Coordinates of C-alpha atoms in Angstrom, one line a residue:
Chain D
M588 CA 143.9 75.4 91.2
S589 CA 143.7 79.3 90.7
A590 CA 140.7 81.2 92.0
L591 CA 139.9 82.1 88.4
V592 CA 139.6 78.6 87.2
V593 CA 137.5 77.6 90.1
E594 CA 135.1 80.5 89.4
Q595 CA 134.9 79.7 85.7
L596 CA 134.2 76.1 86.5
L597 CA 131.3 77.1 89.0
N598 CA 130.1 79.4 86.2
G599 CA 130.1 76.5 83.7
L600 CA 128.3 74.2 86.3
Q601 CA 125.6 76.9 86.8
F602 CA 125.2 77.4 83.0
G603 CA 125.2 73.6 82.6
I604 CA 122.5 73.2 85.2
M605 CA 120.3 75.7 83.4
L606 CA 120.7 73.8 80.3
F607 CA 119.8 70.6 82.1
L608 CA 116.5 71.9 83.3
L609 CA 115.6 72.8 79.7
A610 CA 117.2 69.5 78.2
A611 CA 115.3 67.3 80.6
G612 CA 111.9 68.1 79.3
L613 CA 113.1 68.3 75.8
T614 CA 114.5 64.9 75.9
L615 CA 111.4 63.3 77.4
V616 CA 109.2 64.8 74.9
F617 CA 111.7 63.8 72.1
G618 CA 112.0 60.4 73.4
I619 CA 108.5 59.3 74.3
M620 CA 106.5 61.2 72.0
G621 CA 109.1 61.5 69.0
V622 CA 108.3 65.2 68.6
I623 CA 110.8 68.0 68.0
N624 CA 109.6 70.8 69.9
L625 CA 111.2 74.0 68.8
A626 CA 108.7 76.0 70.9
H627 CA 110.3 74.6 74.1
G628 CA 112.4 77.9 74.3
S629 CA 109.1 79.9 74.2
L630 CA 107.9 78.1 77.5
F631 CA 111.3 79.2 79.0
M632 CA 110.4 82.7 78.1
V633 CA 106.9 82.5 79.3
G634 CA 108.2 81.3 82.7
A635 CA 110.7 84.2 82.8
Y636 CA 108.2 86.9 81.8
A637 CA 105.5 85.6 84.3
A638 CA 108.0 85.6 87.1
A639 CA 109.5 88.9 86.2
L640 CA 106.1 90.6 85.9
V641 CA 104.5 89.0 89.1
A642 CA 107.7 89.8 91.0
Q643 CA 107.6 93.5 90.1
A644 CA 103.8 93.9 90.7
S645 CA 103.7 92.2 94.0
G646 CA 107.2 92.8 95.3
H647 CA 107.8 89.2 96.2
W648 CA 110.3 87.2 94.3
W649 CA 109.0 83.9 95.6
L650 CA 105.6 84.7 94.4
G651 CA 107.1 85.3 91.0
L652 CA 108.6 81.9 91.2
L653 CA 105.3 80.3 91.7
A654 CA 103.7 82.3 88.9
G655 CA 106.5 81.5 86.4
L656 CA 106.1 77.8 87.2
A657 CA 102.4 77.8 86.7
A658 CA 102.3 79.9 83.7
A659 CA 104.9 77.7 81.9
A660 CA 103.2 74.5 82.8
A661 CA 99.7 75.8 81.9
T662 CA 101.0 77.2 78.6
G663 CA 102.8 73.9 77.9
M664 CA 99.8 71.7 78.5
V665 CA 97.5 73.9 76.5
V666 CA 99.9 73.9 73.6
E667 CA 100.2 70.0 73.9
V668 CA 96.4 69.6 73.9
A669 CA 95.6 72.4 71.2
V670 CA 98.5 71.6 68.8
L671 CA 101.4 68.9 69.5
R672 CA 98.7 66.1 70.0
R673 CA 98.0 66.3 66.4
L674 CA 101.5 66.1 65.4
Y675 CA 102.7 62.9 67.0
A676 CA 102.0 60.7 64.1
R677 CA 103.5 63.3 61.6
D678 CA 107.0 63.2 60.4
H679 CA 109.7 65.5 61.8
L680 CA 109.3 68.1 59.0
D681 CA 105.7 68.8 59.8
Q682 CA 106.7 69.2 63.7
V683 CA 109.5 71.7 62.7
L684 CA 107.2 73.7 60.7
A685 CA 104.4 73.9 63.2
T686 CA 106.6 74.7 66.2
F687 CA 108.5 77.3 64.2
G688 CA 105.0 78.9 63.8
L689 CA 104.4 78.7 67.5
I690 CA 107.8 80.5 68.0
L691 CA 106.7 83.3 65.9
F692 CA 103.3 83.4 67.5
F693 CA 104.8 83.5 71.2
N694 CA 107.5 86.0 70.5
Q695 CA 105.3 88.5 68.6
G696 CA 102.6 87.9 71.2
I697 CA 105.0 88.8 74.2
T698 CA 106.4 91.9 72.2
M699 CA 102.7 93.0 71.6
L700 CA 101.9 92.7 75.3
F701 CA 105.1 93.8 77.0
G702 CA 107.1 95.7 74.3
R703 CA 110.8 94.9 73.3
Q704 CA 112.4 96.6 76.4
P705 CA 114.1 94.0 78.4
L706 CA 112.7 93.3 81.9
L707 CA 115.0 93.6 84.9
V708 CA 114.6 91.3 87.8
Q709 CA 115.8 91.8 91.2
L710 CA 117.6 89.0 93.0
P711 CA 115.4 87.3 95.6
P712 CA 116.0 88.7 99.2
G713 CA 118.8 86.6 101.1
F714 CA 120.4 85.8 97.9
A715 CA 121.6 89.3 96.8
G716 CA 125.2 89.0 98.2
S717 CA 128.1 86.6 97.8
I718 CA 129.7 83.9 99.8
E719 CA 133.4 83.4 100.1
I720 CA 133.6 79.8 99.1
M721 CA 137.6 79.9 98.9
P722 CA 139.9 82.3 100.4
G723 CA 140.0 85.4 98.1
L724 CA 137.1 83.9 95.9
P725 CA 133.7 85.4 96.6
Y726 CA 130.8 83.8 94.5
P727 CA 127.2 85.3 94.1
S728 CA 125.0 83.1 96.3
F729 CA 122.2 83.3 93.8
R730 CA 124.2 81.4 91.3
L731 CA 124.9 78.8 94.2
L732 CA 121.3 78.4 94.8
I733 CA 120.7 77.7 90.9
I734 CA 123.2 74.9 91.1
A735 CA 121.6 73.5 94.2
V736 CA 118.1 73.7 92.8
G737 CA 119.1 72.0 89.7
L738 CA 121.0 69.2 91.4
L739 CA 117.9 68.6 93.4
V740 CA 115.6 68.6 90.4
A741 CA 118.0 65.9 88.9
L742 CA 117.7 63.8 92.1
G743 CA 113.9 64.4 92.0
L744 CA 113.7 63.4 88.4
Y745 CA 115.9 60.3 89.1
W746 CA 113.5 59.3 91.9
L747 CA 110.3 60.0 89.8
I748 CA 111.5 58.1 86.7
Q749 CA 113.1 55.1 88.5
H750 CA 110.8 54.7 91.5
T751 CA 107.3 55.7 90.6
R752 CA 104.6 54.3 88.5
I753 CA 104.6 57.3 86.1
G754 CA 108.4 57.0 85.8
M755 CA 107.9 53.2 84.9
L756 CA 105.4 54.2 82.3
V757 CA 107.7 57.0 80.9
R758 CA 110.7 54.6 80.6
A759 CA 108.5 52.0 79.0
G760 CA 107.1 54.5 76.8
A761 CA 110.4 55.7 75.7
T762 CA 111.5 52.2 74.7
H763 CA 108.3 50.2 73.8
R764 CA 105.7 52.8 73.0
D765 CA 103.2 50.6 71.1
M766 CA 103.4 47.9 73.9
V767 CA 102.5 50.3 76.5
R768 CA 99.6 51.6 74.4
A769 CA 98.5 47.9 73.8
L770 CA 98.5 47.4 77.6
G771 CA 95.8 49.9 78.0
V772 CA 97.6 52.8 79.4
D773 CA 95.9 56.2 78.8
I774 CA 98.9 57.3 76.7
R775 CA 97.1 60.7 75.9
A776 CA 97.0 61.7 79.5
L777 CA 100.5 60.5 80.1
Y778 CA 101.8 62.6 77.2
T779 CA 100.1 65.7 78.6
V780 CA 101.4 65.0 82.1
V781 CA 105.0 64.4 80.5
F782 CA 104.7 67.6 78.4
G783 CA 103.5 69.7 81.3
L784 CA 106.4 68.5 83.4
G785 CA 108.8 69.6 80.8
A786 CA 107.3 72.8 80.5
L787 CA 107.3 73.3 84.2
L788 CA 111.1 72.6 84.3
A789 CA 111.6 75.1 81.3
G790 CA 109.6 77.6 83.2
L791 CA 111.8 77.1 86.3
A792 CA 115.0 77.4 84.1
G793 CA 113.4 80.7 82.9
V794 CA 112.7 82.1 86.3
M795 CA 116.3 81.2 87.4
A796 CA 117.7 82.7 84.4
G797 CA 115.8 86.0 84.9
P798 CA 118.1 87.7 87.5
V799 CA 121.3 86.5 85.7
S800 CA 120.6 87.6 82.2
N801 CA 117.9 89.7 80.8
V802 CA 114.3 88.9 80.4
Q803 CA 113.7 89.6 76.7
V804 CA 111.8 88.4 73.6
G805 CA 114.2 85.7 71.7
M806 CA 115.7 84.6 75.0
G807 CA 114.3 81.2 74.4
E808 CA 115.9 80.6 70.8
Q809 CA 119.2 81.7 72.1
I810 CA 119.3 78.8 74.6
L811 CA 117.1 76.5 72.6
I812 CA 119.8 75.6 70.1
L813 CA 122.2 74.8 72.8
T814 CA 119.6 72.6 74.5
F815 CA 119.3 70.7 71.4
V816 CA 123.0 70.3 71.3
V817 CA 122.8 68.8 74.9
V818 CA 119.9 66.4 74.0
V819 CA 121.8 65.0 71.0
I820 CA 125.1 64.7 72.8
G821 CA 123.4 63.1 75.8
G822 CA 121.3 60.6 73.7
I823 CA 117.6 61.4 72.8
G824 CA 115.2 60.2 75.6
S825 CA 117.8 59.7 78.3
V826 CA 117.6 62.0 81.3
R827 CA 121.0 60.8 82.6
G828 CA 122.4 61.8 79.2
A829 CA 120.8 65.1 79.4
L830 CA 122.3 66.0 82.7
F831 CA 125.8 64.6 81.6
G832 CA 125.5 66.4 78.2
A833 CA 124.4 69.7 79.9
L834 CA 127.4 69.8 82.4
L835 CA 129.7 69.0 79.6
V836 CA 128.3 71.7 77.2
G837 CA 127.9 74.3 80.0
V838 CA 131.4 73.8 81.2
T839 CA 133.0 73.5 77.9
Q840 CA 131.4 76.7 76.6
T841 CA 132.1 78.7 79.7
L842 CA 135.8 77.7 79.8
L843 CA 136.4 78.2 76.2
S844 CA 134.7 81.8 76.4
G845 CA 136.6 82.5 79.5
F846 CA 140.1 81.6 78.4
V847 CA 140.5 81.4 74.5
P848 CA 140.3 85.2 74.0
G849 CA 143.0 85.6 76.6
W850 CA 145.3 83.1 74.8
L851 CA 144.5 84.7 71.5
R852 CA 145.4 88.2 72.9
Q853 CA 149.0 87.0 73.3
V854 CA 149.5 86.3 69.6
M855 CA 147.2 89.0 68.1
A856 CA 145.7 92.7 68.6
G857 CA 143.3 92.9 71.5
S858 CA 139.9 93.7 69.8
E859 CA 140.4 91.1 66.9
A860 CA 141.5 88.4 69.5
D861 CA 138.2 89.0 71.4
A862 CA 136.0 88.7 68.3
L863 CA 137.8 85.7 67.0
G864 CA 138.0 84.2 70.6
A865 CA 134.3 84.6 71.0
A866 CA 133.6 83.0 67.7
L867 CA 135.9 80.1 68.3
S868 CA 134.4 79.5 71.7
S869 CA 131.0 79.5 70.3
M870 CA 131.9 77.1 67.8
G871 CA 133.4 74.8 70.4
V872 CA 130.2 73.0 71.7
Y873 CA 129.1 72.5 68.0
V874 CA 132.5 70.8 67.1
L875 CA 132.0 68.8 70.5
M876 CA 128.5 67.7 69.1
A877 CA 129.8 66.7 65.7
V878 CA 132.7 64.6 67.3
V879 CA 130.3 62.9 69.7
L880 CA 127.9 62.0 66.8
L881 CA 130.6 60.8 64.6
V882 CA 131.9 58.5 67.2
K883 CA 128.6 57.5 68.8
P884 CA 125.8 58.5 66.3
R885 CA 123.1 57.9 68.9
G886 CA 124.8 59.9 71.6
L887 CA 126.6 59.1 74.8
F888 CA 123.6 57.4 76.6
P889 CA 121.2 56.2 74.0
A890 CA 117.7 55.5 75.7
H891 CA 116.6 53.2 72.8
A892 CA 118.2 49.7 72.7
Chain W
M635 CA 103.8 67.4 29.1
R636 CA 100.2 68.1 30.1
N637 CA 101.6 70.9 32.2
A638 CA 103.3 72.6 29.3
L639 CA 100.7 75.3 28.8
P640 CA 100.2 76.6 32.4
L641 CA 103.9 76.6 32.9
A642 CA 104.3 78.7 29.6
V643 CA 101.7 81.1 31.0
L644 CA 103.5 81.3 34.4
L645 CA 106.8 82.0 32.7
A646 CA 105.3 84.6 30.4
G647 CA 103.8 86.2 33.3
A648 CA 107.1 86.3 35.3
I649 CA 109.0 87.7 32.2
A650 CA 106.4 90.5 31.9
L651 CA 106.6 91.3 35.6
P652 CA 109.0 94.2 35.5
W653 CA 106.9 95.9 32.8
A654 CA 103.9 95.5 34.5
A655 CA 105.4 96.8 37.7
E656 CA 106.6 99.9 36.0
A657 CA 103.2 100.5 34.2
L658 CA 101.4 100.2 37.6
G659 CA 103.8 102.7 39.2
Q660 CA 105.2 99.9 41.6
P661 CA 109.0 99.6 40.7
A662 CA 109.9 98.4 44.1
T663 CA 108.1 95.2 43.5
I664 CA 110.8 94.2 41.1
G665 CA 113.3 94.0 43.9
L666 CA 110.8 92.0 46.1
A667 CA 110.3 89.6 43.1
T668 CA 114.1 89.3 42.8
R669 CA 114.5 88.3 46.3
I670 CA 111.7 85.6 45.8
L671 CA 113.5 84.2 42.8
C672 CA 116.8 83.8 44.8
L673 CA 115.0 82.2 47.8
G674 CA 113.1 80.1 45.2
I675 CA 116.4 78.6 43.9
A676 CA 117.5 78.1 47.6
A677 CA 114.2 76.3 48.6
A678 CA 114.3 74.3 45.4
S679 CA 117.6 73.0 46.1
L680 CA 116.8 72.1 49.6
N681 CA 113.7 70.3 48.2
L682 CA 116.0 68.1 46.1
I683 CA 117.5 66.4 49.3
L684 CA 114.5 66.9 51.5
G685 CA 111.6 66.3 49.2
H686 CA 113.4 63.7 46.9
G687 CA 116.1 62.2 49.2
G688 CA 114.5 62.4 52.7
M689 CA 117.4 64.2 54.1
V690 CA 116.1 66.8 56.4
S691 CA 119.0 69.3 56.7
F692 CA 118.5 72.1 59.1
G693 CA 121.6 73.9 58.1
H694 CA 120.9 74.6 54.4
A695 CA 121.3 78.4 54.9
L696 CA 125.0 77.9 55.5
Y697 CA 125.5 77.3 51.8
Y698 CA 123.4 80.3 50.9
G699 CA 125.6 82.3 53.2
L700 CA 128.8 80.8 51.8
G701 CA 127.5 81.7 48.2
A702 CA 126.9 85.2 49.3
Y703 CA 130.1 85.6 51.3
T704 CA 132.2 84.4 48.4
V705 CA 130.8 87.3 46.2
G706 CA 131.3 89.7 49.1
I707 CA 134.8 88.6 49.8
L708 CA 136.0 88.6 46.1
W709 CA 134.4 92.1 46.0
E710 CA 136.4 93.4 49.0
H711 CA 139.7 92.2 47.5
F712 CA 138.9 93.4 44.1
R713 CA 138.3 97.0 45.9
L714 CA 141.2 96.8 48.0
G715 CA 143.5 95.4 45.0
E716 CA 144.9 92.8 47.4
P717 CA 144.8 89.2 46.4
I718 CA 143.4 86.7 49.0
F719 CA 146.2 84.9 50.9
G720 CA 148.4 87.0 48.5
V721 CA 147.5 84.5 45.7
I722 CA 143.8 84.6 44.6
P723 CA 142.9 88.1 43.0
G724 CA 139.6 89.5 43.9
S725 CA 136.8 89.8 41.2
N726 CA 133.8 91.8 40.4
E727 CA 132.8 89.7 37.2
L728 CA 129.6 87.7 37.7
L729 CA 131.0 85.0 35.4
V730 CA 133.9 84.4 37.7
T731 CA 132.3 85.0 41.1
L732 CA 129.2 82.8 40.4
P733 CA 131.1 79.5 39.5
I734 CA 133.5 80.1 42.4
A735 CA 130.5 80.6 44.9
M736 CA 129.1 77.3 43.7
L737 CA 132.4 75.5 44.1
V738 CA 133.0 76.9 47.6
A739 CA 129.3 75.9 48.5
G740 CA 129.9 72.5 46.9
V741 CA 133.2 71.7 48.6
A742 CA 131.7 72.7 52.0
A743 CA 128.7 70.5 51.4
A744 CA 130.8 67.6 50.3
V745 CA 133.0 67.8 53.7
I746 CA 129.6 68.4 55.8
G747 CA 127.7 65.9 53.9
A748 CA 130.4 63.2 54.1
L749 CA 130.4 63.5 58.0
S750 CA 126.7 64.3 58.4
L751 CA 125.4 61.3 56.3
R752 CA 127.0 58.9 58.7
T753 CA 123.9 59.7 61.1
S754 CA 120.1 59.8 60.2
G755 CA 116.8 60.9 61.6
V756 CA 116.9 63.5 64.3
Q757 CA 120.7 63.4 64.8
F758 CA 121.1 64.2 60.9
I759 CA 118.9 67.3 61.5
M760 CA 121.0 68.3 64.5
I761 CA 124.4 67.7 63.0
T762 CA 123.6 69.7 59.9
L763 CA 122.5 72.5 62.2
A764 CA 125.8 72.2 64.2
F765 CA 127.8 72.7 61.0
A766 CA 125.7 75.7 60.0
Q767 CA 126.2 77.3 63.4
M768 CA 130.0 76.7 63.3
G769 CA 130.0 78.6 60.0
F770 CA 127.7 81.3 61.4
F771 CA 130.0 81.9 64.4
L772 CA 133.2 81.7 62.1
F773 CA 131.9 84.7 60.1
V774 CA 130.8 86.5 63.2
G775 CA 134.2 86.4 64.4
L776 CA 136.1 87.2 61.2
K777 CA 136.6 91.0 61.8
A778 CA 138.5 91.4 58.5
Y779 CA 135.3 90.7 56.6
G780 CA 133.0 92.9 58.9
G781 CA 132.3 90.4 61.7
D782 CA 128.6 90.5 62.6
D783 CA 128.2 93.9 61.0
G784 CA 128.5 92.3 57.6
L785 CA 130.2 93.3 54.5
L786 CA 129.0 95.9 52.0
V787 CA 129.2 95.1 48.1
R788 CA 129.1 98.7 46.9
R789 CA 128.6 97.7 43.0
R790 CA 126.8 94.7 41.9
N791 CA 129.0 92.2 39.8
L792 CA 129.5 92.9 35.9
V793 CA 128.2 90.8 33.3
P794 CA 129.0 91.4 29.6
G795 CA 126.1 92.8 27.8
L796 CA 123.9 93.4 31.0
D797 CA 123.8 96.3 33.4
L798 CA 122.8 94.8 36.9
R799 CA 122.4 98.3 38.3
Q800 CA 119.0 98.2 36.4
P801 CA 116.6 96.3 38.8
D802 CA 114.8 94.8 35.7
Q803 CA 118.0 93.4 34.2
L804 CA 119.1 91.8 37.5
Y805 CA 115.4 90.3 37.8
W806 CA 115.6 88.7 34.4
L807 CA 119.0 87.2 35.2
C808 CA 117.8 85.7 38.3
L809 CA 114.7 84.4 36.6
G810 CA 117.0 82.9 34.0
F811 CA 119.0 81.1 36.7
L812 CA 115.8 79.8 38.4
V813 CA 114.5 78.3 35.2
A814 CA 117.7 76.8 34.4
W815 CA 117.9 75.4 37.8
L816 CA 114.4 74.1 37.9
F817 CA 115.1 72.5 34.5
L818 CA 118.3 70.8 35.7
Q819 CA 116.5 69.6 38.9
W820 CA 113.6 68.3 36.8
R821 CA 116.1 66.4 34.7
I822 CA 117.8 65.0 37.7
V823 CA 114.7 63.8 39.5
G824 CA 113.5 61.9 36.3
S825 CA 117.0 60.4 35.9
R826 CA 118.2 56.9 37.2
F827 CA 120.0 59.0 40.0
G828 CA 116.9 60.8 40.9
R829 CA 114.9 57.4 41.0
V830 CA 117.5 55.9 43.4
L831 CA 117.1 59.1 45.6
E832 CA 113.5 58.6 45.7
G833 CA 113.9 55.0 46.5
I834 CA 116.2 55.9 49.5
R835 CA 113.6 58.4 50.7
Q836 CA 111.0 55.6 50.8
N837 CA 113.2 52.8 52.2
E838 CA 116.8 53.1 52.5
R839 CA 117.2 49.6 53.7
R840 CA 115.6 48.2 50.6
M841 CA 117.6 50.2 48.3
A842 CA 120.7 48.9 50.1
A843 CA 119.4 45.3 49.8
I844 CA 119.2 45.5 46.0
G845 CA 122.9 46.5 45.9
I846 CA 123.0 50.3 45.8
A847 CA 125.6 52.2 47.7
T848 CA 123.0 54.6 49.3
Y849 CA 125.7 56.7 50.9
R850 CA 127.3 57.8 47.6
Y851 CA 124.0 58.8 46.2
K852 CA 122.8 60.7 49.1
L853 CA 126.3 62.4 49.2
A854 CA 126.0 63.3 45.5
G855 CA 122.5 64.8 46.2
F856 CA 123.7 66.7 49.1
V857 CA 126.5 68.3 47.2
I858 CA 124.2 69.2 44.2
A859 CA 121.9 71.0 46.6
G860 CA 124.7 72.8 48.4
M861 CA 125.8 74.2 45.0
G862 CA 122.4 75.2 44.1
C863 CA 122.0 77.0 47.5
G864 CA 125.4 78.6 46.8
L865 CA 124.2 80.0 43.5
A866 CA 121.2 81.4 45.3
G867 CA 123.4 83.1 47.8
A868 CA 125.7 84.5 45.3
L869 CA 122.7 86.1 43.4
T870 CA 121.3 87.4 46.7
A871 CA 124.5 89.2 47.5
N872 CA 124.2 91.0 44.2
E873 CA 120.5 91.9 45.0
L874 CA 121.1 93.1 48.5
R875 CA 124.6 94.6 47.9
F876 CA 125.4 93.5 51.5
V877 CA 126.3 90.1 53.0
S878 CA 126.2 89.3 56.8
P879 CA 126.2 86.1 59.0
D880 CA 122.5 86.5 59.3
L881 CA 122.2 84.9 55.9
M882 CA 123.5 81.5 57.4
A883 CA 121.8 81.8 60.7
W884 CA 119.5 79.0 61.9
Q885 CA 116.5 81.2 61.5
K886 CA 117.4 81.4 57.8
S887 CA 117.6 77.6 57.4
G888 CA 114.2 77.5 59.2
E889 CA 112.8 80.0 56.8
I890 CA 114.1 78.1 53.7
M891 CA 112.6 74.8 55.1
V892 CA 109.4 76.6 55.7
M893 CA 109.1 77.6 52.1
V894 CA 109.7 74.1 51.1
I895 CA 107.0 72.7 53.2
L896 CA 104.6 75.6 52.6
G897 CA 104.8 75.3 48.9
G898 CA 104.8 71.5 48.7
V899 CA 107.6 68.8 49.5
G900 CA 108.6 66.9 46.5
T901 CA 107.1 69.1 43.9
L902 CA 108.9 71.1 41.1
L903 CA 107.5 74.5 41.6
G904 CA 106.4 74.1 45.2
P905 CA 109.4 75.6 46.7
V906 CA 109.2 78.7 44.5
V907 CA 105.7 79.1 45.2
G908 CA 106.5 78.8 49.0
A909 CA 109.2 81.4 48.6
A910 CA 106.6 83.8 46.9
A911 CA 103.9 83.0 49.4
L912 CA 106.1 83.6 52.6
V913 CA 107.9 86.7 51.2
G914 CA 104.6 87.9 49.9
M915 CA 102.8 87.3 53.2
E916 CA 105.8 89.0 55.1
Y917 CA 105.1 92.1 52.8
V918 CA 101.3 92.1 52.8
L919 CA 101.0 91.4 56.7
G920 CA 104.0 93.6 57.3
G921 CA 102.0 96.5 55.5
I922 CA 99.0 96.0 57.6
T923 CA 100.5 95.5 60.9
E924 CA 104.0 95.5 62.6
N925 CA 103.0 92.4 64.5
W926 CA 102.6 90.3 61.3
Q927 CA 104.6 87.6 62.7
F928 CA 101.7 87.1 65.3
F929 CA 99.4 86.0 62.4
L930 CA 102.1 84.2 60.3
G931 CA 102.7 81.7 63.0
P932 CA 99.1 80.5 63.2
I933 CA 98.9 80.3 59.2
L934 CA 102.0 78.1 59.2
L935 CA 100.3 76.0 61.8
A936 CA 97.1 75.8 59.9
V937 CA 99.0 74.8 56.9
V938 CA 100.7 71.9 58.6
L939 CA 97.5 70.7 60.3
W940 CA 95.0 71.0 57.5
A941 CA 97.0 71.2 54.3
P942 CA 99.8 68.7 54.6
G943 CA 100.5 68.9 50.9
G944 CA 101.2 72.8 51.1
I945 CA 100.1 75.2 48.5
M946 CA 100.6 72.8 45.6
G947 CA 98.6 70.0 47.4
L948 CA 95.6 72.5 47.8
L949 CA 95.9 73.3 44.0
G950 CA 95.6 69.5 43.3
R951 CA 99.1 69.1 42.2
G952 CA 100.8 67.6 45.1
A953 CA 103.3 65.0 45.0
R954 CA 102.1 61.5 45.4
R955 CA 103.8 60.3 48.4
G956 CA 104.8 56.6 49.0

């Protein structure tokens, strides 16, 4: 395999991991509480902003990481207690409208506080360079860090969900919600904890995304739609599905945008090929999702029997 | 028809609006009101499948954009004098562009609906969104029609006997289409077909059990709604004299859905009231502060939490939901 293909595969893996961090929280909230939370992207943005600002002010990237995680988790839990808790019994329509309102609120709030100018984030010390992973192929070590952290999170989530009491309740809640409630479990507290966990992961994704892309208002919505694609492809409520779907979407998207414009350039003019190639590769994941849903309407790994 | 009198008053007020705007020295209001009428048609068409058929389409702006682009592309080829694919001549006649816009939107809705309606629930929401996103990125990539810069329509379409360059004449035309569309939809909802849709919303399994092929009814509703939204888009292209992929972005789909819920799901006038409320709030709050979205968000939240029937529900005219 050529170095270019390996590099694009790694980029796809890194993007997929980022999507997984967002999709894991979203799919749990979807699967257990039955809530469509459009504001999940706002938590991603809150994490990125808190990390960038604290890192700038203190000069320590790792302090920024802690701040980003704490801010996202706290915001998520406040939102759950103040707003989403009232929406669990409502239909999807009300949830979409309410969380759409939350997006407007968060985006404009951040704009008012910090302006429209994107924030630049430094790479953490020790991860500013690149590592030669193959002869002739240096790869940024920060992106490798993202991949490693994401895989660790996936392992941690697997352990949490398969081998702890909270995880048992989460699994039970995803398939037999009413039975769990009937057995006397404090479902409200469980919901808040799960939502906080999802927000924490969204915040982690935001912190990690900071140095790779710009920290700016609207960054949450750009990635949110793709996250929904991941959740639906993987099967709502399934963390395993979220991991598989995220890697599939991440790699597909990256490979398409890496190679389609080049192929098109061989048959048409340069600028037109680039525009059409970008469009076709953006469409790719949606075609993938439509095909998956048509073949398996409940996603690849449906959590509900 | 116990509602006949208020409706007549409302219609008279809407007809008189351009004169009132001129008299008050606020001619810019006419353009704003025209935009509300166009979005009102779009929201009403979504309400047909969402409010009466229980199909939550999160990609309805696709048909809005397709309708608008039909007008834009026909204009572009009319301007250049080159037929599309060398066969179909361009046009600037509204009586030609409007039916074609509805046809294009209807065909797209038929294909997308036929595939999407195999799913339901959250999956249906997401698959309609996915198709709309495909359309959005397709038009972003079509450099021949402006890509993401969009396409200018230098002159509004021609209609025999009307001069659409006059804002008030365009307004009355859009008002006429809105009234016609609402009348059509009122007849549809009251018909046997409409009752079947309503039954499917309440319990699809029971409708299937009494021997109704629910898929066909849902698909027919989906196509009618797509055509209505195509009409709205074609009128919008004339109002704005500009089309761009933003017209079919997911935010637009969200906005149209917000209008339906804000006004009142499953009511005849609710979506139009919702469109007026949302555009009006944008205008009023936008005049007070540039951070109007910061206040609009919590207002939407409050509507969901404390006024589930939307504005029509507050007015005591909400639909009785089963």
